[in-house]
Amino acid sequence: MSAEPLRILIVDDSAVVRGVVAKWLGEEPGLFVAGTSRTGLAAVADVVRLRPHVAVLDVEMPDMDGVSALPLLLKAQPDLAVLMASSLTRRNADISLRCLALGAADFIAKPTAEVAQSDYRRDLVAKIRAVGEHARRRARMRTPGAAPEPRPAAPAFGRAPASAAPASAGSSFAAAAPAAKHRAFSVAPVRAIAIGASTGGPQALAALLNAIGPSIGRVPVLVTQHMPAAFTPTLAEHLGAASGRPGREAAHGQPLEPGVIHVAPGGKHLTVALKGGAAFASIDDGPPENFCKPSVDPTFRTAAAAYGSGLLAVMLTGMGSDGAAGVRAVASAGGSVIAQDEATSVVWGMPGAAVATGCCAAVLPLPAIGSRIVRLIAGERA
């Protein structure tokens, strides 16, 4: 990690919020509050002047709100990591997910009666560090005088799947995949797909499900994305639209139907139960695992027990190590694991921890994961 502190711009119309957040971040080693802005319009000028690594951008502001300011901020500074600060409402869930599709790095739910200030502060600092280091790495990869590298494309939430074929493993992204020895893929037919993600996950999920949507008619898809309860129903709808398949927040006792995307409800774990040989969603309100609820580990662990060698698990971008134990369970049951590579991950915490287990069958750039899954469903194993 660089000795230079991460420079942060706080954008919020509330002077109280700006002051409190600036105080919190100023107390953290390695973080420096470069400035604060009252509106999105002011933030556009401040980004050019202050050159921050991260902007914490409120969704709702006068003059110019965060949604309108976001594309202008990214145009002024393509490597800026924008963290959207949003209230926990259904309307703001839709807005926040649209902002992610427009290039925001992540979002954070503002504190409420259910979200304590101490939890908000911890999550805010962790997310700033994660997305800020990623932004700094992107900036350092630039060659002097080179044109800005485009941000990884993801289909806009709500669109039907694109007609273009997904990028193949032989694309330019494939060169970024680590050269390492991995486990062999299972020879069993794919019976279910389980996907885990966190920071950067909604964009990655939309891109991946857009690519595999036409091919998942015979397998259920289970998605565990670290996200609050108010947001997961909207995420399910958007992923359904992106894939062209039904997307729904999983409900207790609901059959895990083929061709359907089942999303773990925010604040609860999605697990798999077998009844008479059929698989059903079981919603677990137990304690967090790896400080997460929903957690990827319970989903992977119970899906591995239910589907055995027919489970294909995919670990996408995210901070922390949630899912690593679940990956081991998948491998022990004879299933297969694919991890997203570091070059295309917003944060390589969760996929990196999965790779470190030695249980992955492949480590691939995001554009190549979809085409590999399509081939695996079709019966290829090479």
mmCIF file of C-alpha atoms in Angstrom:
data_model
loop_
_atom_site.group_PDB
_atom_site.id
_atom_site.type_symbol
_atom_site.label_atom_id
_atom_site.label_comp_id
_atom_site.label_asym_id
_atom_site.label_seq_id
_atom_site.Cartn_x
_atom_site.Cartn_y
_atom_site.Cartn_z
ATOM 1 C CA MET A 1 0.000 0.000 0.000
ATOM 2 C CA SER A 2 1.296 3.455 -0.870
ATOM 3 C CA ALA A 3 2.560 5.810 1.885
ATOM 4 C CA GLU A 4 0.623 8.609 0.230
ATOM 5 C CA PRO A 5 -2.756 8.983 1.965
ATOM 6 C CA LEU A 6 -5.943 8.437 0.033
ATOM 7 C CA ARG A 7 -7.455 11.804 -0.815
ATOM 8 C CA ILE A 8 -11.209 12.020 -0.211
ATOM 9 C CA LEU A 9 -13.885 14.498 -1.268
ATOM 10 C CA ILE A 10 -17.113 14.523 0.780
ATOM 11 C CA VAL A 11 -20.188 15.692 -1.146
ATOM 12 C CA ASP A 12 -23.338 16.299 0.930
ATOM 13 C CA ASP A 13 -25.765 19.182 1.311
ATOM 14 C CA SER A 14 -25.825 18.755 5.102
ATOM 15 C CA ALA A 15 -23.110 20.704 6.921
ATOM 16 C CA VAL A 16 -23.535 18.376 9.909
ATOM 17 C CA VAL A 17 -22.920 15.272 7.779
ATOM 18 C CA ARG A 18 -19.925 16.858 6.060
ATOM 19 C CA GLY A 19 -18.429 17.799 9.433
ATOM 20 C CA VAL A 20 -19.012 14.445 11.124
ATOM 21 C CA VAL A 21 -17.727 12.374 8.204
ATOM 22 C CA ALA A 22 -14.705 14.642 7.765
ATOM 23 C CA LYS A 23 -13.897 14.212 11.473
ATOM 24 C CA TRP A 24 -14.196 10.435 11.264
ATOM 25 C CA LEU A 25 -12.026 10.135 8.187
ATOM 26 C CA GLY A 26 -9.481 12.615 9.518
ATOM 27 C CA GLU A 27 -8.908 10.301 12.472
ATOM 28 C CA GLU A 28 -8.084 7.350 10.244
ATOM 29 C CA PRO A 29 -4.436 6.663 9.300
ATOM 30 C CA GLY A 30 -3.817 6.759 5.573
ATOM 31 C CA LEU A 31 -6.913 8.857 4.803
ATOM 32 C CA PHE A 32 -6.936 12.606 4.076
ATOM 33 C CA VAL A 33 -10.043 14.731 3.551
ATOM 34 C CA ALA A 34 -9.020 16.892 0.602
ATOM 35 C CA GLY A 35 -12.238 18.911 0.709
ATOM 36 C CA THR A 36 -16.015 18.998 1.060
ATOM 37 C CA SER A 37 -18.729 20.116 -1.368
ATOM 38 C CA ARG A 38 -22.348 21.108 -0.676
ATOM 39 C CA THR A 39 -23.770 20.196 -4.088
ATOM 40 C CA GLY A 40 -22.973 17.990 -7.036
ATOM 41 C CA LEU A 41 -22.316 21.079 -9.136
ATOM 42 C CA ALA A 42 -19.675 22.314 -6.701
ATOM 43 C CA ALA A 43 -18.162 18.829 -6.562
ATOM 44 C CA VAL A 44 -17.450 18.806 -10.305
ATOM 45 C CA ALA A 45 -15.250 21.894 -9.940
ATOM 46 C CA ASP A 46 -13.700 20.591 -6.704
ATOM 47 C CA VAL A 47 -12.684 17.285 -8.295
ATOM 48 C CA VAL A 48 -10.701 19.111 -10.974
ATOM 49 C CA ARG A 49 -9.050 21.291 -8.340
ATOM 50 C CA LEU A 50 -8.424 18.751 -5.578
ATOM 51 C CA ARG A 51 -7.832 15.518 -7.577
ATOM 52 C CA PRO A 52 -9.182 13.137 -4.909
ATOM 53 C CA HIS A 53 -8.941 9.368 -5.163
ATOM 54 C CA VAL A 54 -12.437 8.854 -3.704
ATOM 55 C CA ALA A 55 -15.621 10.933 -3.650
ATOM 56 C CA VAL A 56 -18.352 10.083 -1.124
ATOM 57 C CA LEU A 57 -21.382 11.372 -3.031
ATOM 58 C CA ASP A 58 -24.818 11.894 -1.506
ATOM 59 C CA VAL A 59 -27.662 10.762 -3.750
ATOM 60 C CA GLU A 60 -30.107 13.543 -2.844
ATOM 61 C CA MET A 61 -28.885 17.157 -2.977
ATOM 62 C CA PRO A 62 -30.182 20.539 -4.243
ATOM 63 C CA ASP A 63 -28.921 22.269 -7.419
ATOM 64 C CA MET A 64 -27.422 19.051 -8.790
ATOM 65 C CA ASP A 65 -28.041 15.666 -7.194
ATOM 66 C CA GLY A 66 -25.605 12.787 -7.058
ATOM 67 C CA VAL A 67 -27.104 10.962 -10.028
ATOM 68 C CA SER A 68 -26.640 13.992 -12.299
ATOM 69 C CA ALA A 69 -23.185 14.761 -10.904
ATOM 70 C CA LEU A 70 -21.798 11.218 -11.228
ATOM 71 C CA PRO A 71 -21.106 11.132 -14.994
ATOM 72 C CA LEU A 72 -19.626 14.639 -14.840
ATOM 73 C CA LEU A 73 -17.286 13.651 -12.022
ATOM 74 C CA LEU A 74 -16.111 10.556 -13.895
ATOM 75 C CA LYS A 75 -15.610 12.557 -17.065
ATOM 76 C CA ALA A 76 -13.501 15.109 -15.175
ATOM 77 C CA GLN A 77 -11.460 12.355 -13.488
ATOM 78 C CA PRO A 78 -11.877 8.865 -15.010
ATOM 79 C CA ASP A 79 -9.958 7.139 -12.206
ATOM 80 C CA LEU A 80 -12.099 8.636 -9.445
ATOM 81 C CA ALA A 81 -13.782 6.039 -7.225
ATOM 82 C CA VAL A 82 -17.267 7.271 -6.389
ATOM 83 C CA LEU A 83 -19.022 5.865 -3.322
ATOM 84 C CA MET A 84 -22.738 6.699 -3.361
ATOM 85 C CA ALA A 85 -24.301 7.483 0.043
ATOM 86 C CA SER A 86 -27.962 6.502 0.005
ATOM 87 C CA SER A 87 -30.918 6.253 2.373
ATOM 88 C CA LEU A 88 -32.461 2.823 2.829
ATOM 89 C CA THR A 89 -35.540 3.223 0.660
ATOM 90 C CA ARG A 90 -36.824 1.264 -2.323
ATOM 91 C CA ARG A 91 -36.579 4.397 -4.487
ATOM 92 C CA ASN A 92 -32.988 5.000 -3.456
ATOM 93 C CA ALA A 93 -32.168 1.329 -4.036
ATOM 94 C CA ASP A 94 -33.161 1.760 -7.670
ATOM 95 C CA ILE A 95 -31.204 5.012 -7.931
ATOM 96 C CA SER A 96 -28.101 3.509 -6.304
ATOM 97 C CA LEU A 97 -28.106 0.500 -8.615
ATOM 98 C CA ARG A 98 -28.460 2.793 -11.627
ATOM 99 C CA CYS A 99 -25.471 4.763 -10.332
ATOM 100 C CA LEU A 100 -23.426 1.563 -10.171
ATOM 101 C CA ALA A 101 -24.315 0.891 -13.803
ATOM 102 C CA LEU A 102 -23.172 4.438 -14.609
ATOM 103 C CA GLY A 103 -19.733 3.849 -13.086
ATOM 104 C CA ALA A 104 -19.974 4.350 -9.323
ATOM 105 C CA ALA A 105 -17.628 1.978 -7.496
ATOM 106 C CA ASP A 106 -20.031 1.086 -4.693
ATOM 107 C CA PHE A 107 -22.701 2.499 -2.406
ATOM 108 C CA ILE A 108 -23.174 2.716 1.336
ATOM 109 C CA ALA A 109 -26.424 2.903 3.276
ATOM 110 C CA LYS A 110 -26.724 5.976 5.509
ATOM 111 C CA PRO A 111 -27.229 5.324 9.231
ATOM 112 C CA THR A 112 -30.777 4.766 10.465
ATOM 113 C CA ALA A 113 -32.357 3.247 13.554
ATOM 114 C CA GLU A 114 -31.338 -0.135 12.069
ATOM 115 C CA VAL A 115 -27.890 0.986 10.903
ATOM 116 C CA ALA A 116 -25.873 2.366 13.825
ATOM 117 C CA GLN A 117 -23.413 5.204 13.296
ATOM 118 C CA SER A 118 -20.574 2.986 14.512
ATOM 119 C CA ASP A 119 -21.421 0.370 11.865
ATOM 120 C CA TYR A 120 -21.742 3.063 9.206
ATOM 121 C CA ARG A 121 -18.359 4.519 10.142
ATOM 122 C CA ARG A 122 -16.676 1.101 10.029
ATOM 123 C CA ASP A 123 -18.205 0.222 6.669
ATOM 124 C CA LEU A 124 -17.499 3.673 5.226
ATOM 125 C CA VAL A 125 -13.814 3.524 6.128
ATOM 126 C CA ALA A 126 -13.458 -0.048 4.838
ATOM 127 C CA LYS A 127 -15.129 0.766 1.525
ATOM 128 C CA ILE A 128 -13.138 3.966 1.033
ATOM 129 C CA ARG A 129 -9.895 2.056 1.544
ATOM 130 C CA ALA A 130 -10.943 -0.722 -0.820
ATOM 131 C CA VAL A 131 -12.242 1.362 -3.726
ATOM 132 C CA GLY A 132 -9.566 4.020 -3.199
ATOM 133 C CA GLU A 133 -6.683 1.578 -3.527
ATOM 134 C CA HIS A 134 -8.292 0.135 -6.639
ATOM 135 C CA ALA A 135 -8.605 3.635 -8.127
ATOM 136 C CA ARG A 136 -4.989 4.384 -7.287
ATOM 137 C CA ARG A 137 -3.819 1.171 -8.951
ATOM 138 C CA ARG A 138 -5.788 2.036 -12.080
ATOM 139 C CA ALA A 139 -4.173 5.467 -12.176
ATOM 140 C CA ARG A 140 -0.678 4.001 -11.816
ATOM 141 C CA MET A 141 -1.265 1.571 -14.662
ATOM 142 C CA ARG A 142 -1.619 4.497 -17.040
ATOM 143 C CA THR A 143 1.321 5.251 -19.280
ATOM 144 C CA PRO A 144 2.256 8.947 -19.561
ATOM 145 C CA GLY A 145 0.239 10.612 -22.284
ATOM 146 C CA ALA A 146 -1.995 7.585 -22.858
ATOM 147 C CA ALA A 147 -5.725 7.996 -23.292
ATOM 148 C CA PRO A 148 -7.773 7.040 -20.220
ATOM 149 C CA GLU A 149 -8.601 3.367 -20.003
ATOM 150 C CA PRO A 150 -12.378 2.857 -20.288
ATOM 151 C CA ARG A 151 -14.134 1.588 -17.201
ATOM 152 C CA PRO A 152 -15.215 -2.072 -17.456
ATOM 153 C CA ALA A 153 -18.522 -2.134 -19.303
ATOM 154 C CA ALA A 154 -21.603 -3.630 -17.710
ATOM 155 C CA PRO A 155 -25.049 -3.750 -19.234
ATOM 156 C CA ALA A 156 -27.331 -1.050 -17.872
ATOM 157 C CA PHE A 157 -29.702 -2.452 -15.269
ATOM 158 C CA GLY A 158 -33.118 -3.044 -16.747
ATOM 159 C CA ARG A 159 -31.999 -3.848 -20.287
ATOM 160 C CA ALA A 160 -32.600 -7.126 -22.054
ATOM 161 C CA PRO A 161 -29.523 -9.223 -22.803
ATOM 162 C CA ALA A 162 -27.310 -7.874 -25.561
ATOM 163 C CA SER A 163 -27.233 -9.850 -28.771
ATOM 164 C CA ALA A 164 -23.447 -9.776 -28.954
ATOM 165 C CA ALA A 165 -21.684 -12.914 -27.810
ATOM 166 C CA PRO A 166 -19.747 -12.672 -24.540
ATOM 167 C CA ALA A 167 -16.021 -12.127 -24.716
ATOM 168 C CA SER A 168 -14.105 -15.338 -25.042
ATOM 169 C CA ALA A 169 -11.289 -16.554 -22.872
ATOM 170 C CA GLY A 170 -8.988 -15.665 -25.724
ATOM 171 C CA SER A 171 -9.796 -11.945 -25.526
ATOM 172 C CA SER A 172 -7.266 -9.334 -24.426
ATOM 173 C CA PHE A 173 -8.613 -9.638 -20.873
ATOM 174 C CA ALA A 174 -7.568 -13.269 -20.738
ATOM 175 C CA ALA A 175 -3.910 -12.313 -20.620
ATOM 176 C CA ALA A 176 -4.508 -10.866 -17.148
ATOM 177 C CA ALA A 177 -5.541 -14.225 -15.679
ATOM 178 C CA PRO A 178 -2.867 -15.602 -13.330
ATOM 179 C CA ALA A 179 -0.819 -18.504 -14.634
ATOM 180 C CA ALA A 180 -1.400 -21.048 -11.853
ATOM 181 C CA LYS A 181 -2.203 -24.711 -11.505
ATOM 182 C CA HIS A 182 -5.836 -25.313 -10.581
ATOM 183 C CA ARG A 183 -8.125 -28.240 -9.800
ATOM 184 C CA ALA A 184 -9.857 -29.948 -12.699
ATOM 185 C CA PHE A 185 -13.472 -29.075 -13.392
ATOM 186 C CA SER A 186 -16.040 -31.640 -12.290
ATOM 187 C CA VAL A 187 -17.078 -34.051 -15.029
ATOM 188 C CA ALA A 188 -20.657 -34.093 -13.722
ATOM 189 C CA PRO A 189 -23.325 -32.035 -15.515
ATOM 190 C CA VAL A 190 -23.931 -28.598 -14.022
ATOM 191 C CA ARG A 191 -27.067 -28.811 -11.860
ATOM 192 C CA ALA A 192 -26.925 -25.387 -10.183
ATOM 193 C CA ILE A 193 -24.848 -22.205 -10.158
ATOM 194 C CA ALA A 194 -24.084 -20.301 -6.936
ATOM 195 C CA ILE A 195 -22.510 -16.849 -7.146
ATOM 196 C CA GLY A 196 -21.012 -14.724 -4.365
ATOM 197 C CA ALA A 197 -20.104 -11.027 -4.584
ATOM 198 C CA SER A 198 -19.646 -7.841 -2.602
ATOM 199 C CA THR A 199 -17.956 -4.562 -3.581
ATOM 200 C CA GLY A 200 -18.357 -4.100 -7.331
ATOM 201 C CA GLY A 201 -20.715 -7.069 -7.391
ATOM 202 C CA PRO A 202 -23.902 -5.572 -8.843
ATOM 203 C CA GLN A 203 -22.078 -4.448 -11.991
ATOM 204 C CA ALA A 204 -20.223 -7.755 -12.302
ATOM 205 C CA LEU A 205 -23.401 -9.755 -11.705
ATOM 206 C CA ALA A 206 -25.284 -7.820 -14.377
ATOM 207 C CA ALA A 207 -22.523 -8.437 -16.912
ATOM 208 C CA LEU A 208 -22.184 -12.124 -16.047
ATOM 209 C CA LEU A 209 -25.911 -12.893 -16.008
ATOM 210 C CA ASN A 210 -26.370 -10.984 -19.246
ATOM 211 C CA ALA A 211 -23.829 -13.355 -20.813
ATOM 212 C CA ILE A 212 -25.220 -16.615 -19.424
ATOM 213 C CA GLY A 213 -28.943 -15.791 -19.420
ATOM 214 C CA PRO A 214 -29.771 -17.697 -22.622
ATOM 215 C CA SER A 215 -28.024 -20.837 -21.296
ATOM 216 C CA ILE A 216 -29.408 -21.246 -17.764
ATOM 217 C CA GLY A 217 -32.860 -22.588 -18.622
ATOM 218 C CA ARG A 218 -32.136 -25.938 -16.969
ATOM 219 C CA VAL A 219 -30.252 -24.774 -13.844
ATOM 220 C CA PRO A 220 -31.201 -22.532 -10.908
ATOM 221 C CA VAL A 221 -28.909 -19.620 -10.085
ATOM 222 C CA LEU A 222 -28.320 -18.586 -6.459
ATOM 223 C CA VAL A 223 -26.872 -15.116 -5.851
ATOM 224 C CA THR A 224 -25.490 -13.880 -2.546
ATOM 225 C CA GLN A 225 -24.538 -10.201 -2.742
ATOM 226 C CA HIS A 226 -23.591 -8.245 0.381
ATOM 227 C CA MET A 227 -26.438 -5.698 0.407
ATOM 228 C CA PRO A 228 -29.020 -4.297 2.858
ATOM 229 C CA ALA A 229 -32.582 -5.572 2.977
ATOM 230 C CA ALA A 230 -34.161 -2.573 1.235
ATOM 231 C CA PHE A 231 -31.961 -3.119 -1.816
ATOM 232 C CA THR A 232 -32.101 -6.853 -2.591
ATOM 233 C CA PRO A 233 -35.623 -6.938 -4.121
ATOM 234 C CA THR A 234 -34.534 -4.219 -6.552
ATOM 235 C CA LEU A 235 -31.270 -6.049 -7.275
ATOM 236 C CA ALA A 236 -33.232 -9.199 -8.104
ATOM 237 C CA GLU A 237 -35.480 -7.294 -10.526
ATOM 238 C CA HIS A 238 -32.518 -5.654 -12.236
ATOM 239 C CA LEU A 239 -30.582 -8.906 -12.568
ATOM 240 C CA GLY A 240 -33.663 -10.542 -14.025
ATOM 241 C CA ALA A 241 -33.975 -7.781 -16.601
ATOM 242 C CA ALA A 242 -30.255 -7.951 -17.437
ATOM 243 C CA SER A 243 -30.388 -11.735 -17.941
ATOM 244 C CA GLY A 244 -33.788 -12.045 -19.594
ATOM 245 C CA ARG A 245 -34.719 -14.565 -16.883
ATOM 246 C CA PRO A 246 -36.998 -14.267 -13.840
ATOM 247 C CA GLY A 247 -35.150 -12.672 -10.935
ATOM 248 C CA ARG A 248 -36.599 -12.740 -7.434
ATOM 249 C CA GLU A 249 -35.594 -12.335 -3.821
ATOM 250 C CA ALA A 250 -35.569 -15.847 -2.383
ATOM 251 C CA ALA A 251 -38.349 -16.755 0.050
ATOM 252 C CA HIS A 252 -38.348 -19.497 2.666
ATOM 253 C CA GLY A 253 -39.635 -22.779 1.302
ATOM 254 C CA GLN A 254 -39.589 -21.586 -2.296
ATOM 255 C CA PRO A 255 -38.497 -24.218 -4.854
ATOM 256 C CA LEU A 256 -35.170 -23.417 -6.489
ATOM 257 C CA GLU A 257 -36.490 -23.431 -10.018
ATOM 258 C CA PRO A 258 -34.320 -23.866 -13.131
ATOM 259 C CA GLY A 259 -33.910 -20.737 -15.195
ATOM 260 C CA VAL A 260 -34.652 -18.490 -12.218
ATOM 261 C CA ILE A 261 -32.203 -16.159 -10.421
ATOM 262 C CA HIS A 262 -32.730 -16.488 -6.662
ATOM 263 C CA VAL A 263 -31.183 -13.584 -4.697
ATOM 264 C CA ALA A 264 -30.356 -13.844 -0.988
ATOM 265 C CA PRO A 265 -32.525 -11.379 0.968
ATOM 266 C CA GLY A 266 -30.599 -8.582 2.651
ATOM 267 C CA GLY A 267 -30.047 -9.192 6.341
ATOM 268 C CA LYS A 268 -30.573 -12.974 6.106
ATOM 269 C CA HIS A 269 -28.664 -15.981 4.805
ATOM 270 C CA LEU A 270 -29.794 -17.964 1.764
ATOM 271 C CA THR A 271 -29.292 -21.694 2.287
ATOM 272 C CA VAL A 272 -30.426 -24.784 0.386
ATOM 273 C CA ALA A 273 -32.635 -27.522 1.824
ATOM 274 C CA LEU A 274 -33.562 -30.862 0.241
ATOM 275 C CA LYS A 275 -37.078 -32.266 0.531
ATOM 276 C CA GLY A 276 -37.897 -35.468 -1.280
ATOM 277 C CA GLY A 277 -34.908 -34.974 -3.557
ATOM 278 C CA ALA A 278 -35.980 -31.457 -4.606
ATOM 279 C CA ALA A 279 -34.064 -28.307 -3.618
ATOM 280 C CA PHE A 280 -35.758 -25.449 -1.776
ATOM 281 C CA ALA A 281 -34.626 -22.067 -0.489
ATOM 282 C CA SER A 282 -34.226 -21.920 3.266
ATOM 283 C CA ILE A 283 -33.874 -18.421 4.731
ATOM 284 C CA ASP A 284 -31.685 -18.370 7.833
ATOM 285 C CA ASP A 285 -31.874 -15.484 10.309
ATOM 286 C CA GLY A 286 -28.885 -16.718 12.294
ATOM 287 C CA PRO A 287 -25.836 -14.641 13.239
ATOM 288 C CA PRO A 288 -23.556 -13.064 10.619
ATOM 289 C CA GLU A 289 -20.714 -15.125 9.213
ATOM 290 C CA ASN A 290 -17.481 -13.300 8.384
ATOM 291 C CA PHE A 291 -19.285 -10.151 9.640
ATOM 292 C CA CYS A 292 -21.724 -10.547 6.724
ATOM 293 C CA LYS A 293 -25.450 -11.206 6.528
ATOM 294 C CA PRO A 294 -26.188 -12.471 3.963
ATOM 295 C CA SER A 295 -22.938 -14.386 3.814
ATOM 296 C CA VAL A 296 -21.631 -16.377 0.858
ATOM 297 C CA ASP A 297 -20.370 -19.232 3.039
ATOM 298 C CA PRO A 298 -23.791 -20.609 4.092
ATOM 299 C CA THR A 299 -25.035 -20.489 0.505
ATOM 300 C CA PHE A 300 -22.000 -22.283 -0.925
ATOM 301 C CA ARG A 301 -21.841 -24.774 1.945
ATOM 302 C CA THR A 302 -25.475 -25.881 1.757
ATOM 303 C CA ALA A 303 -25.585 -25.775 -2.041
ATOM 304 C CA ALA A 304 -22.549 -28.069 -2.089
ATOM 305 C CA ALA A 305 -24.340 -30.503 0.216
ATOM 306 C CA ALA A 306 -27.441 -30.409 -1.991
ATOM 307 C CA TYR A 307 -25.929 -30.507 -5.480
ATOM 308 C CA GLY A 308 -22.562 -32.192 -4.878
ATOM 309 C CA SER A 309 -20.408 -32.513 -7.990
ATOM 310 C CA GLY A 310 -23.120 -30.755 -10.018
ATOM 311 C CA LEU A 311 -22.571 -27.393 -8.315
ATOM 312 C CA LEU A 312 -20.676 -24.628 -10.117
ATOM 313 C CA ALA A 313 -19.681 -21.848 -7.701
ATOM 314 C CA VAL A 314 -18.463 -18.443 -8.897
ATOM 315 C CA MET A 315 -16.680 -15.923 -6.687
ATOM 316 C CA LEU A 316 -16.826 -12.365 -7.982
ATOM 317 C CA THR A 317 -15.298 -9.084 -6.831
ATOM 318 C CA GLY A 318 -15.618 -8.137 -3.160
ATOM 319 C CA MET A 319 -13.651 -7.142 -0.086
ATOM 320 C CA GLY A 320 -12.938 -9.493 2.784
ATOM 321 C CA SER A 321 -12.692 -13.279 2.737
ATOM 322 C CA ASP A 322 -16.333 -14.336 2.894
ATOM 323 C CA GLY A 323 -16.892 -17.441 0.792
ATOM 324 C CA ALA A 324 -13.454 -18.997 1.215
ATOM 325 C CA ALA A 325 -14.747 -21.695 3.561
ATOM 326 C CA GLY A 326 -17.692 -22.257 1.224
ATOM 327 C CA VAL A 327 -15.306 -22.749 -1.697
ATOM 328 C CA ARG A 328 -13.573 -25.513 0.232
ATOM 329 C CA ALA A 329 -16.943 -27.145 0.853
ATOM 330 C CA VAL A 330 -17.775 -26.993 -2.860
ATOM 331 C CA ALA A 331 -14.471 -28.601 -3.794
ATOM 332 C CA SER A 332 -14.825 -31.282 -1.093
ATOM 333 C CA ALA A 333 -18.251 -32.187 -2.492
ATOM 334 C CA GLY A 334 -16.756 -32.561 -5.977
ATOM 335 C CA GLY A 335 -18.105 -29.320 -7.427
ATOM 336 C CA SER A 336 -16.261 -26.676 -9.444
ATOM 337 C CA VAL A 337 -15.222 -23.124 -8.544
ATOM 338 C CA ILE A 338 -14.393 -20.165 -10.797
ATOM 339 C CA ALA A 339 -12.921 -16.962 -9.333
ATOM 340 C CA GLN A 340 -12.761 -13.549 -10.957
ATOM 341 C CA ASP A 341 -9.216 -12.373 -11.573
ATOM 342 C CA GLU A 342 -7.575 -9.405 -9.853
ATOM 343 C CA ALA A 343 -7.279 -7.237 -12.956
ATOM 344 C CA THR A 344 -11.045 -7.042 -13.508
ATOM 345 C CA SER A 345 -12.125 -7.038 -9.837
ATOM 346 C CA VAL A 346 -12.973 -3.774 -8.098
ATOM 347 C CA VAL A 347 -11.603 -5.447 -4.957
ATOM 348 C CA TRP A 348 -9.778 -8.786 -5.073
ATOM 349 C CA GLY A 349 -10.460 -9.728 -1.457
ATOM 350 C CA MET A 350 -13.110 -12.428 -1.767
ATOM 351 C CA PRO A 351 -11.938 -13.932 -5.069
ATOM 352 C CA GLY A 352 -8.328 -13.691 -3.897
ATOM 353 C CA ALA A 353 -9.207 -15.596 -0.714
ATOM 354 C CA ALA A 354 -10.997 -18.200 -2.830
ATOM 355 C CA VAL A 355 -7.920 -18.629 -5.037
ATOM 356 C CA ALA A 356 -5.700 -18.952 -1.943
ATOM 357 C CA THR A 357 -7.629 -22.073 -0.895
ATOM 358 C CA GLY A 358 -6.263 -23.929 -3.934
ATOM 359 C CA CYS A 359 -9.793 -25.142 -4.703
ATOM 360 C CA CYS A 360 -10.516 -23.133 -7.855
ATOM 361 C CA ALA A 361 -10.770 -24.776 -11.259
ATOM 362 C CA ALA A 362 -10.159 -21.461 -13.043
ATOM 363 C CA VAL A 363 -9.294 -17.820 -12.334
ATOM 364 C CA LEU A 364 -10.686 -15.709 -15.157
ATOM 365 C CA PRO A 365 -11.299 -12.097 -16.148
ATOM 366 C CA LEU A 366 -14.944 -11.164 -15.859
ATOM 367 C CA PRO A 367 -15.636 -11.114 -19.636
ATOM 368 C CA ALA A 368 -14.353 -14.705 -19.913
ATOM 369 C CA ILE A 369 -16.342 -16.184 -17.012
ATOM 370 C CA GLY A 370 -19.649 -16.082 -18.862
ATOM 371 C CA SER A 371 -18.392 -17.923 -21.922
ATOM 372 C CA ARG A 372 -16.729 -20.571 -19.734
ATOM 373 C CA ILE A 373 -19.979 -21.144 -17.836
ATOM 374 C CA VAL A 374 -21.908 -21.460 -21.106
ATOM 375 C CA ARG A 375 -19.452 -24.115 -22.282
ATOM 376 C CA LEU A 376 -19.627 -25.982 -18.961
ATOM 377 C CA ILE A 377 -23.425 -26.069 -19.101
ATOM 378 C CA ALA A 378 -23.140 -27.407 -22.662
ATOM 379 C CA GLY A 379 -20.955 -30.255 -21.409
ATOM 380 C CA GLU A 380 -17.397 -29.067 -22.133
ATOM 381 C CA ARG A 381 -14.858 -29.671 -19.368
ATOM 382 C CA ALA A 382 -11.518 -28.793 -20.971
#
